[in-house]
Amino acid sequence: MGSEPLLSVRDLRIAFAGVEVVRGLSFDVLPGEVLAIVGESGAGKSLTARALLGMLPRAAAMTGTVRPDLSAARGRRIALVPQDALSALSPVHPVGDQLAAAVRSVARVSRSAARARAVAALEGVGIPDAARRARSYPHEFSGGMRQRAVIAMATINSPDVLVADEPTTALDEERRDQVLRVLAERRESVGAALVLVTHELDVVREHADRALVLYAGRLAELGPARRVLERPLAPYTAGLLASLPQHVDGRRLPTFPGTPPAPGALPPGCAFAPRCPLATDICREREPEPRHTDGRLVACHHGEDR
C-alpha cells in the first residue's frame, strides 16, 4: 500500500434537522488498502460511506472535508457496490447494455467497443458464457450473478476507490465467500482501494487491512484489522467481539446492556458510558478524544488500561 492517502476525511459531520448522526469523524483511505467500517445499526456506517460518494440524502447537512472530492467523478474515480443488486440494475435493459452505458458515460468509445468491454467485465467476475448472458435482463440472473454484475459495473472504469455498502448481507455463507473473492480479485486487478461497510466481523478479519469501529456516529477505534480484533482497546470493540457466536462455546450469547442512544438524546460525556463496564465519573462527564495507543486510534478514557 502507498503512504499518501487517496482520500482524507476530516471532521466529517452529518446532520438531519440539526441532529448530528455522524460526529467529527476523521480517517484516511490509502492506495490499495481495504478499510472496513463496522458498528451496530445506526452507527453512521452507510452515511459515512455515501458521503465519500456525494450520495447523501437531500435532507442531510454535511460539514467537514473529503479531499480530494471524487464525487464529481463517480463511476470513474470512485464507484459503489450496493447491497441490493437488483435495485441497482434497471429491469428494462439487458445487463450488458447497462455496463456498456457505464463505459460510454466516462469514455468516448464506440458502442461496439463499449459492448466488448462489458462482456470482458462480466467474464472477469466469472459470469459463464458472458457474451450470451450480456443480452440477459437482471431478472434472468441469479442473486449471486446479479451481485457479480454490479461488481463488474463498479470496476469497469478502473476507479481509484470502491465503496461496498454491506455487499453480502442478503447472501448465504457460500455465496458471500464467492462474492467477496470476486470483489477482491476485481479490486486487485484494477488497483483500487476498498471501503467496506459491514457488520460481519469475520469478513473484516479475513479481508480488511484496517478496521474503523463506529459508535453513535463517532470513532471508537481505528487500526490494523487483526490487531483491533485480536486485542481490542475500546470497550465497545471488545463487546462486539464478545457477542460473536463463536466466542461463547455453548453458553448463552453475551450482549450489551441497553441499546445505542438515539442521535438526538446522547448522554453527557462518552456516548457508550451507560453501557460500558469500565465507565467512571470522567466517562460520564467528558467525551474522550481519539488518541494514539498501540499503533491505532482509540477514543476511550481507559483505552490503555485494557
XYZ file of C-alpha atoms in Angstrom:
306
model
C 0.000 0.000 0.000
C 1.198 3.513 -0.767
C 1.804 6.012 2.004
C -0.054 9.019 0.550
C -3.838 8.796 1.144
C -6.208 8.545 -1.779
C -8.854 10.185 0.405
C -8.593 12.221 3.588
C -11.717 12.745 5.664
C -11.504 15.418 8.327
C -14.094 16.344 10.970
C -16.957 14.850 8.957
C -20.325 15.749 10.441
C -23.698 14.746 9.011
C -26.934 16.056 10.474
C -30.660 15.757 9.840
C -32.854 18.629 11.045
C -29.991 19.857 13.196
C -29.347 16.484 14.864
C -25.870 15.077 14.187
C -25.695 11.384 13.296
C -22.020 11.394 12.247
C -19.941 13.419 14.691
C -16.467 14.703 13.882
C -15.113 11.661 12.038
C -11.573 11.755 10.567
C -9.740 8.995 8.700
C -7.716 8.292 5.547
C -8.121 5.766 2.742
C -4.751 4.521 1.493
C -3.954 3.274 -2.027
C -4.702 -0.419 -2.448
C -5.993 -1.000 1.091
C -9.247 -2.454 2.362
C -10.683 -0.222 5.078
C -13.633 -1.833 6.880
C -16.212 0.341 8.653
C -18.047 -1.599 11.359
C -20.527 -0.978 14.158
C -24.114 -1.577 15.196
C -27.065 -0.440 13.098
C -27.424 3.332 13.292
C -23.725 3.927 13.982
C -23.359 6.022 10.819
C -21.508 3.480 8.650
C -23.525 3.804 5.459
C -23.903 7.578 5.766
C -20.128 7.908 6.084
C -19.572 5.750 3.011
C -22.139 7.677 0.988
C -20.533 10.965 1.964
C -17.430 9.771 0.099
C -19.581 9.255 -2.992
C -21.510 12.519 -2.725
C -24.689 10.467 -2.409
C -26.141 11.709 0.875
C -29.912 12.237 1.065
C -31.125 15.740 0.235
C -32.197 16.257 3.832
C -28.669 15.677 5.117
C -26.423 18.600 6.043
C -22.717 17.816 5.823
C -19.719 19.741 7.128
C -16.048 18.837 7.234
C -13.892 17.861 4.278
C -13.342 14.895 1.982
C -10.206 15.518 -0.060
C -9.864 15.216 -2.903
C -13.529 15.392 -3.838
C -14.018 12.383 -6.108
C -17.812 12.509 -6.123
C -17.877 14.573 -9.329
C -16.027 11.672 -10.994
C -18.351 8.995 -9.608
C -18.078 5.846 -11.701
C -14.630 6.774 -12.970
C -12.546 7.516 -9.864
C -14.916 6.292 -7.161
C -17.702 3.728 -7.524
C -20.334 1.976 -5.418
C -21.010 -1.731 -4.947
C -24.500 -1.618 -3.398
C -26.183 -4.028 -1.014
C -29.235 -4.644 -3.198
C -28.002 -5.587 -6.657
C -31.498 -5.965 -8.091
C -32.486 -2.390 -7.266
C -29.159 -1.113 -8.657
C -29.822 -2.622 -12.085
C -32.512 -1.379 -14.448
C -35.111 -4.092 -15.074
C -35.835 -2.871 -18.624
C -32.340 -3.038 -20.136
C -30.043 -6.017 -20.693
C -27.171 -6.257 -18.234
C -24.560 -5.864 -20.967
C -26.189 -2.664 -22.216
C -26.044 -1.215 -18.716
C -22.349 -1.995 -18.370
C -21.669 -0.567 -21.828
C -23.529 2.618 -20.869
C -21.282 2.915 -17.813
C -18.252 2.765 -20.112
C -19.636 5.370 -22.503
C -20.535 7.689 -19.626
C -16.839 8.344 -18.963
C -15.066 7.492 -22.247
C -15.618 8.341 -25.890
C -15.680 4.873 -27.372
C -17.862 3.213 -29.978
C -20.864 1.174 -28.987
C -19.142 -1.996 -30.150
C -16.028 -1.219 -28.101
C -18.141 -0.488 -25.029
C -20.033 -3.717 -25.604
C -16.764 -5.665 -25.812
C -15.608 -4.147 -22.514
C -18.934 -5.072 -20.940
C -18.556 -8.697 -21.985
C -14.949 -8.750 -20.764
C -16.053 -7.295 -17.407
C -18.695 -9.999 -17.000
C -16.093 -12.631 -17.846
C -13.800 -11.020 -15.278
C -16.298 -11.642 -12.478
C -16.890 -15.237 -13.506
C -20.158 -14.995 -15.425
C -20.243 -18.077 -17.697
C -20.972 -17.609 -21.403
C -20.638 -13.861 -20.853
C -21.362 -12.806 -24.459
C -24.760 -14.510 -24.319
C -25.553 -13.529 -20.730
C -24.796 -9.894 -21.541
C -28.035 -9.929 -23.524
C -29.999 -11.158 -20.488
C -32.085 -8.973 -18.184
C -31.377 -8.724 -14.450
C -34.355 -10.912 -13.504
C -32.800 -13.697 -15.580
C -29.690 -13.678 -13.371
C -29.450 -15.491 -10.047
C -28.855 -13.398 -6.918
C -25.155 -14.233 -6.909
C -24.826 -13.414 -10.610
C -26.531 -10.053 -10.111
C -24.087 -9.239 -7.311
C -21.218 -10.143 -9.635
C -22.722 -7.942 -12.332
C -22.791 -4.869 -10.075
C -19.170 -5.569 -9.111
C -18.368 -5.649 -12.823
C -20.208 -2.350 -13.295
C -18.418 -0.714 -10.360
C -14.977 -1.770 -11.598
C -15.427 -1.450 -15.357
C -13.846 2.022 -15.467
C -10.940 1.117 -13.123
C -11.805 3.529 -10.264
C -9.296 4.531 -7.593
C -11.735 3.773 -4.766
C -14.558 1.258 -4.426
C -17.212 1.695 -1.747
C -19.063 -1.531 -0.902
C -22.082 -0.970 1.341
C -22.998 -4.286 3.017
C -22.482 -6.158 -0.289
C -23.097 -9.636 1.173
C -25.846 -9.076 3.748
C -28.559 -10.959 1.838
C -26.320 -13.871 0.776
C -25.729 -17.251 2.376
C -22.214 -18.076 3.557
C -21.156 -19.867 0.369
C -22.336 -17.091 -1.957
C -20.946 -14.481 0.441
C -17.479 -16.002 0.184
C -17.762 -16.228 -3.604
C -18.792 -12.592 -3.934
C -16.047 -11.398 -1.582
C -13.480 -13.395 -3.548
C -14.683 -11.885 -6.835
C -14.678 -8.404 -5.295
C -11.112 -8.907 -4.054
C -9.932 -10.177 -7.428
C -11.519 -7.319 -9.346
C -10.290 -4.733 -6.843
C -6.758 -6.017 -7.158
C -6.950 -6.210 -10.958
C -7.837 -2.509 -11.248
C -5.632 -1.436 -8.310
C -8.443 0.142 -6.316
C -8.750 0.758 -2.604
C -11.902 -0.563 -0.970
C -14.081 0.967 1.745
C -16.102 -1.989 3.022
C -19.163 -1.295 5.176
C -20.089 -4.457 7.038
C -21.411 -5.793 10.323
C -19.681 -9.164 9.795
C -16.517 -9.172 11.891
C -15.289 -12.436 10.395
C -15.310 -10.707 7.000
C -13.240 -7.888 8.500
C -10.763 -10.380 9.944
C -10.324 -12.188 6.630
C -10.431 -9.335 4.121
C -9.594 -5.965 5.707
C -6.261 -4.247 6.238
C -7.633 -1.715 8.732
C -10.843 -1.505 10.741
C -12.746 1.653 11.685
C -15.178 0.946 14.537
C -18.022 3.460 14.951
C -20.368 4.019 17.859
C -23.128 6.642 17.873
C -21.625 8.335 14.822
C -18.164 8.691 16.301
C -14.839 6.848 16.066
C -14.358 4.252 18.797
C -11.256 2.559 17.409
C -9.194 2.618 14.201
C -6.199 0.467 13.427
C -4.833 -2.683 11.750
C -7.775 -5.047 11.441
C -6.210 -8.105 13.034
C -4.787 -6.109 15.921
C -8.131 -4.420 16.570
C -9.977 -7.748 16.511
C -7.408 -9.770 18.436
C -6.637 -7.163 21.109
C -9.380 -4.520 21.168
C -8.678 -1.455 23.293
C -12.062 0.266 23.082
C -14.607 -1.423 25.396
C -17.192 -1.148 22.624
C -14.997 -3.141 20.213
C -14.406 -5.761 22.908
C -18.151 -6.043 23.461
C -18.840 -6.556 19.770
C -16.298 -9.371 19.655
C -17.617 -10.995 22.829
C -21.073 -11.137 21.271
C -19.962 -13.291 18.341
C -21.434 -16.830 18.495
C -18.033 -18.497 18.048
C -16.854 -16.877 21.267
C -19.485 -18.358 23.586
C -18.710 -22.105 23.461
C -22.283 -23.210 24.051
C -23.000 -20.662 26.748
C -25.699 -18.002 26.470
C -24.714 -15.352 23.917
C -23.412 -12.293 25.791
C -24.981 -8.963 24.918
C -24.500 -5.328 25.785
C -26.870 -3.947 28.392
C -29.135 -1.312 26.943
C -29.241 -0.034 23.373
C -27.348 2.615 21.396
C -28.594 6.124 22.199
C -30.822 7.972 19.758
C -28.849 10.684 17.901
C -30.933 13.429 19.475
C -30.642 12.039 23.001
C -26.937 11.442 23.571
C -25.873 11.205 27.205
C -23.277 13.626 28.569
C -19.675 12.505 28.265
C -18.926 9.299 26.359
C -21.939 8.036 24.413
C -21.042 4.454 25.339
C -20.706 5.127 29.080
C -24.241 3.953 30.041
C -23.432 0.507 28.571
C -19.734 0.300 29.404
C -18.416 -1.959 32.207
C -15.351 0.294 32.629
C -17.194 3.616 32.899
C -16.135 6.009 35.648
C -17.058 9.579 36.511
C -14.800 11.062 33.834
C -16.551 8.941 31.178
C -19.918 10.359 32.185
C -18.602 13.924 32.241
C -16.296 14.309 29.235
C -16.356 12.747 25.780
C -12.956 11.170 25.009
C -10.951 12.403 22.049
C -9.240 9.808 19.834
C -5.614 9.300 20.838
C -2.784 7.154 19.519
C -2.335 3.980 21.528
C -0.554 0.765 20.494
C -0.379 1.759 16.824
C -4.024 2.754 16.499
C -6.533 5.451 17.391
C -8.755 4.799 20.399
C -11.463 7.089 21.781
C -11.652 5.902 25.380
C -10.523 7.344 28.684
C -9.450 3.829 29.723
C -8.178 2.518 26.391
C -4.661 1.975 27.694
C -5.989 0.043 30.710
C -7.283 -2.948 28.731
